[in-house]
PDB file of C-alpha atoms in Angstrom:
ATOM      1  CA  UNK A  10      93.723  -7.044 -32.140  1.00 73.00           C
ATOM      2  CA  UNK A  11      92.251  -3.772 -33.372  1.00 87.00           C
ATOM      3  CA  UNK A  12      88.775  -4.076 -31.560  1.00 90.00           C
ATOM      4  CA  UNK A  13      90.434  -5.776 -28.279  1.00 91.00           C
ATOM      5  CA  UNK A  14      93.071  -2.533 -28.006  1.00 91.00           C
ATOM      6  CA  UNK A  15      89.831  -0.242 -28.383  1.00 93.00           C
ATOM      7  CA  UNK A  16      88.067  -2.068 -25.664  1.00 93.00           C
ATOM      8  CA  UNK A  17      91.225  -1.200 -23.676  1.00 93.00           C
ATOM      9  CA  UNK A  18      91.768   2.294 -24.978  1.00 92.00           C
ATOM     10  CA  UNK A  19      87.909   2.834 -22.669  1.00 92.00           C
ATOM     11  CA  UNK A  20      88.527   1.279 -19.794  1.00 91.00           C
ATOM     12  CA  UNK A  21      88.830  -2.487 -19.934  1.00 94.00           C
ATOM     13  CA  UNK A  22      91.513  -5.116 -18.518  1.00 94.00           C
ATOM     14  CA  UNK A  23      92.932  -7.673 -21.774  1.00 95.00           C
ATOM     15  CA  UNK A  24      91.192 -10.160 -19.985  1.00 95.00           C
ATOM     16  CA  UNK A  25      87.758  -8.144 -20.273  1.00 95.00           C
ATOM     17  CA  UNK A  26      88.416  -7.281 -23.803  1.00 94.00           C
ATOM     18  CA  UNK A  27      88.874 -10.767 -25.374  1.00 94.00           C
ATOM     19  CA  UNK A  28      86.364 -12.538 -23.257  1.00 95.00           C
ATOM     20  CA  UNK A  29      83.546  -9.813 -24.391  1.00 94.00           C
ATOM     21  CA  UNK A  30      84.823 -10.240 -27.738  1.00 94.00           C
ATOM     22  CA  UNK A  31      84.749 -13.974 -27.675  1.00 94.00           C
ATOM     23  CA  UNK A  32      80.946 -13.958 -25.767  1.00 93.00           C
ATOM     24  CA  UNK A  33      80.099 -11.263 -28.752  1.00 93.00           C
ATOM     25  CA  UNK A  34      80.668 -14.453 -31.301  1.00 92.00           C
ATOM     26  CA  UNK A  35      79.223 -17.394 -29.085  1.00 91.00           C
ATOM     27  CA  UNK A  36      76.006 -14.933 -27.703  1.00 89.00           C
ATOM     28  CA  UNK A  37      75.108 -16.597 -24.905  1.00 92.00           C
ATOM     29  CA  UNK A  38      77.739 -19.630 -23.871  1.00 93.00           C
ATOM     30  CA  UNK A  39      79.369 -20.802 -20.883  1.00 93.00           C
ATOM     31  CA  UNK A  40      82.679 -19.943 -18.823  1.00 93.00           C
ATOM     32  CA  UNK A  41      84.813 -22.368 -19.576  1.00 93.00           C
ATOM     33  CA  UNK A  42      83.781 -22.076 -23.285  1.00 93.00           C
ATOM     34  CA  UNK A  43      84.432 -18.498 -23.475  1.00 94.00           C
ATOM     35  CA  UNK A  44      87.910 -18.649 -21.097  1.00 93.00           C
ATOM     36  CA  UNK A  45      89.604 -21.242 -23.848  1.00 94.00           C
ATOM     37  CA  UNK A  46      88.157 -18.862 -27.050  1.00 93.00           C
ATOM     38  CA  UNK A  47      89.571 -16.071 -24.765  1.00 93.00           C
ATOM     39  CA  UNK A  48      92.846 -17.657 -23.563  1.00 93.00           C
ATOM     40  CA  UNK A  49      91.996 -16.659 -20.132  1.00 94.00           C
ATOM     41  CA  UNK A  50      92.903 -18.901 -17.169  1.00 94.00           C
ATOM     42  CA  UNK A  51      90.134 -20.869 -16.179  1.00 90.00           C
ATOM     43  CA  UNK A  52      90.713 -19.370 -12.734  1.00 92.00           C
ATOM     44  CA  UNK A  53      90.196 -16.048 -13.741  1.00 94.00           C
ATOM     45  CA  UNK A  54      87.563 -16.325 -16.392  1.00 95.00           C
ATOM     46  CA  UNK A  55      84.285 -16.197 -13.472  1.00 94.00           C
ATOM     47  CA  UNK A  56      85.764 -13.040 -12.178  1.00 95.00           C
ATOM     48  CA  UNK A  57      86.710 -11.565 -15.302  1.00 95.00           C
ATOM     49  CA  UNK A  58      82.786 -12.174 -16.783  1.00 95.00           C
ATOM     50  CA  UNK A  59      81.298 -11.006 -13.369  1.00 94.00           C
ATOM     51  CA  UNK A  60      82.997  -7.701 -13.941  1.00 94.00           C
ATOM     52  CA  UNK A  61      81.949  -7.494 -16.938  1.00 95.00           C
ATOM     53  CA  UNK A  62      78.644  -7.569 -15.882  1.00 94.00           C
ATOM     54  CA  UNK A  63      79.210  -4.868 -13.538  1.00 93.00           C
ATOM     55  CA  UNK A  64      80.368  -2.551 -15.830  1.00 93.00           C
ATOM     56  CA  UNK A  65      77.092  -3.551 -18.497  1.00 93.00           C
ATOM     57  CA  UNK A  66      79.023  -5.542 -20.844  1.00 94.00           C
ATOM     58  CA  UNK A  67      77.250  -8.984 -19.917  1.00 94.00           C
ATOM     59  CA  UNK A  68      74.000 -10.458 -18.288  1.00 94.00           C
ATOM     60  CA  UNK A  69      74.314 -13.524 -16.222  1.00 93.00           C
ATOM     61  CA  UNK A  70      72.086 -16.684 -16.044  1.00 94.00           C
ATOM     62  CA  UNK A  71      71.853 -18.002 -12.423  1.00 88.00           C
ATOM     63  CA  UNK A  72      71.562 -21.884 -13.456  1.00 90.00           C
ATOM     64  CA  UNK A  73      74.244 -24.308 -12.964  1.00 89.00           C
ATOM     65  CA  UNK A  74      76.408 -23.496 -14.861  1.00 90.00           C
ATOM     66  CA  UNK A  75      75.759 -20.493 -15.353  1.00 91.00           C
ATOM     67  CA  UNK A  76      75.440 -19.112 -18.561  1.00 94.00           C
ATOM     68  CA  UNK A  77      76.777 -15.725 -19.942  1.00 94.00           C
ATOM     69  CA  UNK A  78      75.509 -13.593 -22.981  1.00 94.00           C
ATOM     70  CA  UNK A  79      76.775 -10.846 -24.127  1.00 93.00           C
ATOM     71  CA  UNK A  80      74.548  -7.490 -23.856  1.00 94.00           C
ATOM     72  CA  UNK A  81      74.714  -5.426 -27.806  1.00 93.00           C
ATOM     73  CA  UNK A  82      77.711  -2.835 -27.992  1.00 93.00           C
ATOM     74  CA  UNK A  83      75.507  -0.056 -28.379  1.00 93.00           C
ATOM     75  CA  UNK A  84      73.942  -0.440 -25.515  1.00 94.00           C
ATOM     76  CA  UNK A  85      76.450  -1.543 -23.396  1.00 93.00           C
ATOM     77  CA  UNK A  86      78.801   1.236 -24.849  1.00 94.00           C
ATOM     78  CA  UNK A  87      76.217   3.931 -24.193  1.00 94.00           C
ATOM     79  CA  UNK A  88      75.566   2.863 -20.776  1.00 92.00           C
ATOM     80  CA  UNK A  89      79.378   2.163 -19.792  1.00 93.00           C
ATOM     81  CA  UNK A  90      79.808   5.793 -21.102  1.00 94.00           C
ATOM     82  CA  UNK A  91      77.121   7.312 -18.789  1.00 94.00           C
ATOM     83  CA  UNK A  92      78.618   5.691 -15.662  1.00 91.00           C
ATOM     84  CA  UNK A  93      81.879   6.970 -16.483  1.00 92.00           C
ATOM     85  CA  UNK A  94      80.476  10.129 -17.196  1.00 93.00           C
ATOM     86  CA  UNK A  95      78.716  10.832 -13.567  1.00 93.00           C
ATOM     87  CA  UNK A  96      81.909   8.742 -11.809  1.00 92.00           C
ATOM     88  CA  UNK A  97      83.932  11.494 -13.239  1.00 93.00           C
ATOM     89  CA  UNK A  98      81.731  14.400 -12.746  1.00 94.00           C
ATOM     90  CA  UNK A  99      81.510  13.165  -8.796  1.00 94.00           C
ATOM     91  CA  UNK A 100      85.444  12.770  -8.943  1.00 95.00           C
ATOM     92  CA  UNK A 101      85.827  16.505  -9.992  1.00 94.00           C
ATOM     93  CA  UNK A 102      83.194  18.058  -7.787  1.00 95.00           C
ATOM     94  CA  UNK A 103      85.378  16.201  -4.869  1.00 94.00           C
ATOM     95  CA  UNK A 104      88.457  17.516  -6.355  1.00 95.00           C
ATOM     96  CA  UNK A 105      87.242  20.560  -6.381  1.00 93.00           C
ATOM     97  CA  UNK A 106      86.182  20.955  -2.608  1.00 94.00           C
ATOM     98  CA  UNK A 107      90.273  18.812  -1.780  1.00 93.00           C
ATOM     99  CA  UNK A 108      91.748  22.114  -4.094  1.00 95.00           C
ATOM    100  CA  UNK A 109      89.635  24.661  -2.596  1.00 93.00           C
ATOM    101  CA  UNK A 110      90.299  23.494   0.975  1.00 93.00           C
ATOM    102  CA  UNK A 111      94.479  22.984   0.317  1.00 94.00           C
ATOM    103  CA  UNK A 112      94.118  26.640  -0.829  1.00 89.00           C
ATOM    104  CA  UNK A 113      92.951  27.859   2.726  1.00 91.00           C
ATOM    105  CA  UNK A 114      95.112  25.413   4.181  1.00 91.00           C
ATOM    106  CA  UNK A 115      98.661  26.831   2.374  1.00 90.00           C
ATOM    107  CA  UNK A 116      97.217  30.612   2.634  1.00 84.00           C
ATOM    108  CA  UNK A 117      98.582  29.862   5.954  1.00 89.00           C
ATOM    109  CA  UNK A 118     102.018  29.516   5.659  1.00 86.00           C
ATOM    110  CA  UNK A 119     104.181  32.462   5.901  1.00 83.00           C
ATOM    111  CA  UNK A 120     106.647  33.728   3.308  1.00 72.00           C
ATOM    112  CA  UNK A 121     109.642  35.424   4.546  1.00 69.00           C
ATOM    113  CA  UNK A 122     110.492  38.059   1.486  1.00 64.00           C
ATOM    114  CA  UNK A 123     113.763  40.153   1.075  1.00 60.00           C
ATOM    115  CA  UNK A 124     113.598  43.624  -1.132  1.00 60.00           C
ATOM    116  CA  UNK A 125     116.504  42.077  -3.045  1.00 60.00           C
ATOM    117  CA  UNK A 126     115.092  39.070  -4.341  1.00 72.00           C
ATOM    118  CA  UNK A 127     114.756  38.865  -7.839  1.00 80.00           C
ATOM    119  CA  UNK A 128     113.224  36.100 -10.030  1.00 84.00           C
ATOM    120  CA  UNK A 129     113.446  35.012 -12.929  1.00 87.00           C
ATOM    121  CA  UNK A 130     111.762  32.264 -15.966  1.00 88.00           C
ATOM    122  CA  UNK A 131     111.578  31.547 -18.901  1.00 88.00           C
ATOM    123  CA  UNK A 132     109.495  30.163 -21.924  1.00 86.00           C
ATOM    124  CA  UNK A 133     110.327  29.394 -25.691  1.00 85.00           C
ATOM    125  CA  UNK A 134     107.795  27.081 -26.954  1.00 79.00           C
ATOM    126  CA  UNK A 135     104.312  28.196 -28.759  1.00 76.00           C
ATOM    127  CA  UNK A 136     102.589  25.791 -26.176  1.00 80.00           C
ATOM    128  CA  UNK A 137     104.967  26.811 -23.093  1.00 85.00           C
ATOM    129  CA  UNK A 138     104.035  30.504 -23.762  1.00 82.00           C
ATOM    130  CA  UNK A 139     100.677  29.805 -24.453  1.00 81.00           C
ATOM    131  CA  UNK A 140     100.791  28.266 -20.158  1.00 85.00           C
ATOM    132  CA  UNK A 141     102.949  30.499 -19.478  1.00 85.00           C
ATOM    133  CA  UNK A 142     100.722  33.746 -20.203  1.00 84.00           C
ATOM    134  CA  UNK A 143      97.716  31.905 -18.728  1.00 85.00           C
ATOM    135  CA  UNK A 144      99.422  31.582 -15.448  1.00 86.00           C
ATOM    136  CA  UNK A 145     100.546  35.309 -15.693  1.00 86.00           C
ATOM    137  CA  UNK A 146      97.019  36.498 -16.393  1.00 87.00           C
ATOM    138  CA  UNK A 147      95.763  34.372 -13.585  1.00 86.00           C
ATOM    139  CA  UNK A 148      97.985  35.756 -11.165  1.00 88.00           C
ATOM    140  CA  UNK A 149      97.456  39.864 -11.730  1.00 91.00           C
ATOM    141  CA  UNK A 150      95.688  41.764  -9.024  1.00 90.00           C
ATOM    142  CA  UNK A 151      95.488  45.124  -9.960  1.00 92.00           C
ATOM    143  CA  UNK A 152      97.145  46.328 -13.137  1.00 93.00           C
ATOM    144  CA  UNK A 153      99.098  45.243 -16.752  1.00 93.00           C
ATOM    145  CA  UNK A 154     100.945  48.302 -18.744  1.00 94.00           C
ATOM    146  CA  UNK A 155     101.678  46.053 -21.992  1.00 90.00           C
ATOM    147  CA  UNK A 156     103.492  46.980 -25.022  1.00 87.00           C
ATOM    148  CA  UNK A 157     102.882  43.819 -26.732  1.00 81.00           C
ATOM    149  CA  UNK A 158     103.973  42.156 -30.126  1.00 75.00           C
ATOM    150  CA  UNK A 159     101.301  42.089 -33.314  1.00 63.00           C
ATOM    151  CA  UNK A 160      97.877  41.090 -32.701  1.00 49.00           C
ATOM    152  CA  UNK A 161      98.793  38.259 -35.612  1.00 44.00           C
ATOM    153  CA  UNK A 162     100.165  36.139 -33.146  1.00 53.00           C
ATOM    154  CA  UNK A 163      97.794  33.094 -32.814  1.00 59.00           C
ATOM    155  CA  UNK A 164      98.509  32.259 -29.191  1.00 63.00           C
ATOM    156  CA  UNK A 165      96.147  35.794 -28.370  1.00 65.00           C
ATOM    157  CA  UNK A 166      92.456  34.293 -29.286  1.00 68.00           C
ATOM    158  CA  UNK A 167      93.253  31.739 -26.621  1.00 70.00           C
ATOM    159  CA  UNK A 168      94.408  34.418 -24.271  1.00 78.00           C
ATOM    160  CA  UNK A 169      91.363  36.371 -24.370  1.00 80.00           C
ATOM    161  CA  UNK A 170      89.420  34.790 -22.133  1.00 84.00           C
ATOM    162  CA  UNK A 171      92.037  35.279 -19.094  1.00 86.00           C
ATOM    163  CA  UNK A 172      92.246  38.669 -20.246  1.00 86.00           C
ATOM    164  CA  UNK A 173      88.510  39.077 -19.418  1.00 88.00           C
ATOM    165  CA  UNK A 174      88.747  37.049 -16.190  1.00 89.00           C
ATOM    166  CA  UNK A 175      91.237  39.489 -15.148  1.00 90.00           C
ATOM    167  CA  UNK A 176      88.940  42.940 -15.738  1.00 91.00           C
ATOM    168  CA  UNK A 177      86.257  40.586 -14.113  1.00 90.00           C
ATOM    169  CA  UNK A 178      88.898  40.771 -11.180  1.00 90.00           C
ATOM    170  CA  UNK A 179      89.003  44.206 -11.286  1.00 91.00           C
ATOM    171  CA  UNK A 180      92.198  44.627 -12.823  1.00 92.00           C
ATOM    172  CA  UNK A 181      93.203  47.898 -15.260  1.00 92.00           C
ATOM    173  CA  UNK A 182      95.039  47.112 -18.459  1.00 92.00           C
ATOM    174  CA  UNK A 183      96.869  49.514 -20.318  1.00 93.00           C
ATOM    175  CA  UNK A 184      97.940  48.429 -24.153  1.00 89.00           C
ATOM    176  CA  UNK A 185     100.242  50.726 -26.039  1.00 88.00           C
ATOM    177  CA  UNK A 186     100.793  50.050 -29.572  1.00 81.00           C
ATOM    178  CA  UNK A 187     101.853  50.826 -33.095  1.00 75.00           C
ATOM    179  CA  UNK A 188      99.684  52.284 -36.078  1.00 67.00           C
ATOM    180  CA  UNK A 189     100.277  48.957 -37.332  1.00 60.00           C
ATOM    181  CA  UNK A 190      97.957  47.846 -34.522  1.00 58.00           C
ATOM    182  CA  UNK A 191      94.965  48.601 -36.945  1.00 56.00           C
ATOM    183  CA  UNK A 192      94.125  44.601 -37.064  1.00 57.00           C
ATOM    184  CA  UNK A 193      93.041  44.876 -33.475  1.00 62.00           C
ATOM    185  CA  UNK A 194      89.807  45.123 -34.810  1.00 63.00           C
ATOM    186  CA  UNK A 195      89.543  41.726 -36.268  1.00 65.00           C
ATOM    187  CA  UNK A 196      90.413  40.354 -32.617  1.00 67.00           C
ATOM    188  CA  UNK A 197      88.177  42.420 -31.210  1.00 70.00           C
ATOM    189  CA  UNK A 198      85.416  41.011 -33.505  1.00 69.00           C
ATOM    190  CA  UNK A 199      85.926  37.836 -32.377  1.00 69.00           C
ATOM    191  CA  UNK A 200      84.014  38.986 -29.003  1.00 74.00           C
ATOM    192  CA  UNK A 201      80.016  38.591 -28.191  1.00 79.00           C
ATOM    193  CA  UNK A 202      78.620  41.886 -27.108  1.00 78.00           C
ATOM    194  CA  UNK A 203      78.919  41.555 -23.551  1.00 85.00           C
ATOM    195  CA  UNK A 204      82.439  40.909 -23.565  1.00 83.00           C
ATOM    196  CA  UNK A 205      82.982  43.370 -25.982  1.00 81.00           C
ATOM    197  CA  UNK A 206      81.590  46.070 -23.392  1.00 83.00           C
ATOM    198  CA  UNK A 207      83.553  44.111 -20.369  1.00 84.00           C
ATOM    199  CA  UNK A 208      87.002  44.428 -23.325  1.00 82.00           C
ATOM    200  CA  UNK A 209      86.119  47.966 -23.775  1.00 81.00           C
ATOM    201  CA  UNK A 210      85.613  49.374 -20.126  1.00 83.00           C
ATOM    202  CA  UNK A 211      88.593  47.368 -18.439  1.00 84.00           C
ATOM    203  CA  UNK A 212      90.889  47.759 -21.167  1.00 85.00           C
ATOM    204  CA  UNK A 213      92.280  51.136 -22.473  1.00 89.00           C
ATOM    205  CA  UNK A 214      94.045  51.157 -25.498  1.00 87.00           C
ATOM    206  CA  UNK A 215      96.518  53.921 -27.222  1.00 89.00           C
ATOM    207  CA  UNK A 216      98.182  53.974 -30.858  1.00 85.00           C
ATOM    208  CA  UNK A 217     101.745  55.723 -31.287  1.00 84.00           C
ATOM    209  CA  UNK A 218     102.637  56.622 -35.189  1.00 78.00           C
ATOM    210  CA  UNK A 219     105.867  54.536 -34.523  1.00 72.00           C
ATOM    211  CA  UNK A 220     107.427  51.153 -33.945  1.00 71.00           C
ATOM    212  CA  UNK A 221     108.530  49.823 -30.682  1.00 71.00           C
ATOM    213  CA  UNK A 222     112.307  48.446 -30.241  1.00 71.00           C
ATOM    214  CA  UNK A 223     111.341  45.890 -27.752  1.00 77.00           C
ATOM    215  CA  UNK A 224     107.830  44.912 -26.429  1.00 84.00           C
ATOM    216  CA  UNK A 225     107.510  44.249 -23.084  1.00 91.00           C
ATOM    217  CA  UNK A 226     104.617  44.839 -20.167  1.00 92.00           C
ATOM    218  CA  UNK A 227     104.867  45.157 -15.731  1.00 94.00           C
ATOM    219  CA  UNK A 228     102.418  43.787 -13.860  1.00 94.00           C
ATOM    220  CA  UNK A 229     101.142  45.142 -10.188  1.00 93.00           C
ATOM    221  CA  UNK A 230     103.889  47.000 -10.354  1.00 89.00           C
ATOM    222  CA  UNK A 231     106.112  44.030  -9.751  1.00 91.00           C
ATOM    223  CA  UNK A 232     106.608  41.745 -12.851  1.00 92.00           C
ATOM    224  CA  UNK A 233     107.986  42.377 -15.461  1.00 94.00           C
ATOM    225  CA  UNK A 234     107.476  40.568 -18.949  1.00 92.00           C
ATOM    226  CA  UNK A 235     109.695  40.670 -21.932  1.00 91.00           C
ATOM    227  CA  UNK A 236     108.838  39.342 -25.560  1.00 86.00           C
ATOM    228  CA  UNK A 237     111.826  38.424 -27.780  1.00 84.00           C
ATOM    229  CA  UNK A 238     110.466  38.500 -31.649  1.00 76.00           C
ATOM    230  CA  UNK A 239     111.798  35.901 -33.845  1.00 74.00           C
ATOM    231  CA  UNK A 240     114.625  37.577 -35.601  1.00 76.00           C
ATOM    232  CA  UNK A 241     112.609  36.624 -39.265  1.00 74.00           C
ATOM    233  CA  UNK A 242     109.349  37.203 -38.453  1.00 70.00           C
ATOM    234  CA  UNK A 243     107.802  40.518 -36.003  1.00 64.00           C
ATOM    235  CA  UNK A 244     105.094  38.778 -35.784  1.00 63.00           C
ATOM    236  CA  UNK A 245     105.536  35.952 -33.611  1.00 70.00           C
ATOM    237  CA  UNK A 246     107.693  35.598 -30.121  1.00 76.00           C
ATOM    238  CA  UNK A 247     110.902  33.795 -30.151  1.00 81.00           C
ATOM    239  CA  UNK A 248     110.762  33.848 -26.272  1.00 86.00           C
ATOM    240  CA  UNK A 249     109.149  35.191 -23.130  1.00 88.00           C
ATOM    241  CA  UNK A 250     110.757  36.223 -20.005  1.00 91.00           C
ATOM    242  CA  UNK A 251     109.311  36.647 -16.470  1.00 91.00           C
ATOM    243  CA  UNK A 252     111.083  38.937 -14.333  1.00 93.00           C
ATOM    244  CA  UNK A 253     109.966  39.376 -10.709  1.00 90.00           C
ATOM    245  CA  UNK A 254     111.961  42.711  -9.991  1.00 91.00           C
ATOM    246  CA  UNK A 255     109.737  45.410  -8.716  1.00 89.00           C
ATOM    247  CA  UNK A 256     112.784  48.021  -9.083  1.00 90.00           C
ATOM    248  CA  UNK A 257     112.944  46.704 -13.033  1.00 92.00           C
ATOM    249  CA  UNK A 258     109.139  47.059 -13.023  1.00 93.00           C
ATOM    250  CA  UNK A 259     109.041  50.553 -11.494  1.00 93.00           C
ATOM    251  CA  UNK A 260     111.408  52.362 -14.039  1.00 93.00           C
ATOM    252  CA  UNK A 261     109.562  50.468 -17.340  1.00 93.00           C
ATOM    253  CA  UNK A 262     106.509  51.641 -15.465  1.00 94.00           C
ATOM    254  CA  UNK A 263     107.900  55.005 -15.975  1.00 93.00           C
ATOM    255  CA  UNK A 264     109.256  54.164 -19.444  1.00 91.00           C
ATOM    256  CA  UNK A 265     105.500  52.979 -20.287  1.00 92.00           C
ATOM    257  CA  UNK A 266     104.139  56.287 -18.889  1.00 93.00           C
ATOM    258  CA  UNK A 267     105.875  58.588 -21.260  1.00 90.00           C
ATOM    259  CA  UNK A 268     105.161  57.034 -24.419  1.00 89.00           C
ATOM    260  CA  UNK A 269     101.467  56.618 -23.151  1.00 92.00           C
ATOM    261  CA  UNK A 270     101.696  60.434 -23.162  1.00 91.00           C
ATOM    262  CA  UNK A 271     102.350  60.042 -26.657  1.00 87.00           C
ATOM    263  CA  UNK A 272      99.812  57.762 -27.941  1.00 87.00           C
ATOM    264  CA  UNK A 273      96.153  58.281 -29.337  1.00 86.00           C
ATOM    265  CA  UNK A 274      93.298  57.119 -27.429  1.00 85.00           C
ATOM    266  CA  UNK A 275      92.111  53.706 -29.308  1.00 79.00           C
ATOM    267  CA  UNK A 276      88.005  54.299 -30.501  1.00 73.00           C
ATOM    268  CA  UNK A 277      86.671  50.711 -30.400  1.00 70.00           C
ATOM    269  CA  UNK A 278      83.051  52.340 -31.318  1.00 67.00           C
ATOM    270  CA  UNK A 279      84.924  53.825 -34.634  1.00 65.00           C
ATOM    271  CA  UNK A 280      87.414  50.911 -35.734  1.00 57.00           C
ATOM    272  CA  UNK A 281      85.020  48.206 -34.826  1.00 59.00           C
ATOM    273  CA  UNK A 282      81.743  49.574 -36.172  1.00 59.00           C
ATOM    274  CA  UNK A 283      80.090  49.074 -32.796  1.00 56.00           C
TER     275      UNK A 283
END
């Protein structure tokens, strides 16, 4: 039962699965033969091995009857799993082109706005904030002010590369933190030269000789982010919300500015050993 759900697990019907298997014991046999091993309905067993041999997984002998052997599961597997391969590699590239023209397509459609509106989500989970700041990242046009929690958070490695797709945008960060930000090396480490350059000239970083009450960051001077720490532990989020209030934005914006004033100028050349 093992081997037949495996056969499944890849890509093939029950039928497929326990006639190969059956054909892998007989090696070369005939239908009827390998539809009662099988148990599949004599009326079904010719079009079960015939697709079977159009996915690689038997040869056929033309005679009368015709005769069926099964082709080696390395070969077969390797094969089936090149097909697959390029099916799927054609199936993105025309996704691709479908998502790129729906893009145009909906760029189209006008969106009445009202000054007033003001939206608002929500995310609690590691793996819902984890999407949730990838889809936050991916949105920003022109600028993040961030005061944001410990670098010990592990949900940050996998944010860096959005963070760099974003100065690859063109957009400016500004990152305020705490002298306990000194482990922003380490992260930093974790970057190849080039990106480490890109990191450096996008992103400009200042240290305060104090702790933060809240963390929070705007974006394009529109949305605004809040952390919530776990109540037992500083060092990882409780909860994330997304504000879209550009009045809220504006006055942390302001908030942000003076304590910028405050801060030290980060030296990534000095802390990193670059």
């Amino acid at each position: 039962m093992q081997k037949k759900r495996l056969l499944q697990d890849i890509g093939l019907t029950a039928y497929e699965a326990s006639a190969y298997l059956s054909l892998l014991k007989f090696g070369v046999s005939e239908a009827n033969h390998i539809g009662r091993d099988a148990d599949v309905p004599y009326g079904k067993i010719y079009t079960v091995l015939e697709s079977l041999a159009g996915k690689g997984f038997v040869e056929v002998q033309a005679s009368r009857p015709k005769k069926f052997r099964a082709v080696d599961p390395e070969i077969a597997l390797n094969l089936f799993f090149e097909r697959r391969k390029s099916e799927f590699e054609r199936e993105v590239i025309t996704l691709k082109g479908f998502i790129e023209e729906v893009k145009q397509v909906l760029k189209t459609i006008p969106t009445q706005k009202r000054k007033d509106d003001v939206f608002w989500t929500t995310a609690v989970t590691e793996s819902e904030i984890r999407k949730f700041a990838v889809s936050t990242y991916g949105e920003i046009k022109k600028s993040v002010l961030i005061i944001p929690p410990l670098f010990g958070m592990p949900i940050v490695p996998s944010l860096l590369p959005e963070v760099l797709k974003a100065i690859d945008r063109g957009v400016k960060i500004r990152l305020l933190g705490s002298h306990r930000f000194t482990s922003l090396s380490s992260l930093i480490s974790l970057l190849g030269d080039e990106d480490f350059d890109k990191f450096k000239k996008g992103m400009k970083i200042r240290l305060v000789q104090k702790s933060f009450n809240s963390c929070f960051g705007t974006f394009d001077d529109s949305v605004v982010v809040l952390f919530q720490l776990h109540p037992q532990d500083n060092d990882r989020i409780l909860s994330v919300v997304k504000i879209r209030d550009a009045g809220l934005a504006k006055n942390l914006s302001k908030e942000f500015d003076l304590l910028w004033n405050e801060g030290e100028e980060f030296d990534f050349e000095k802390v990193t050993g670059r």
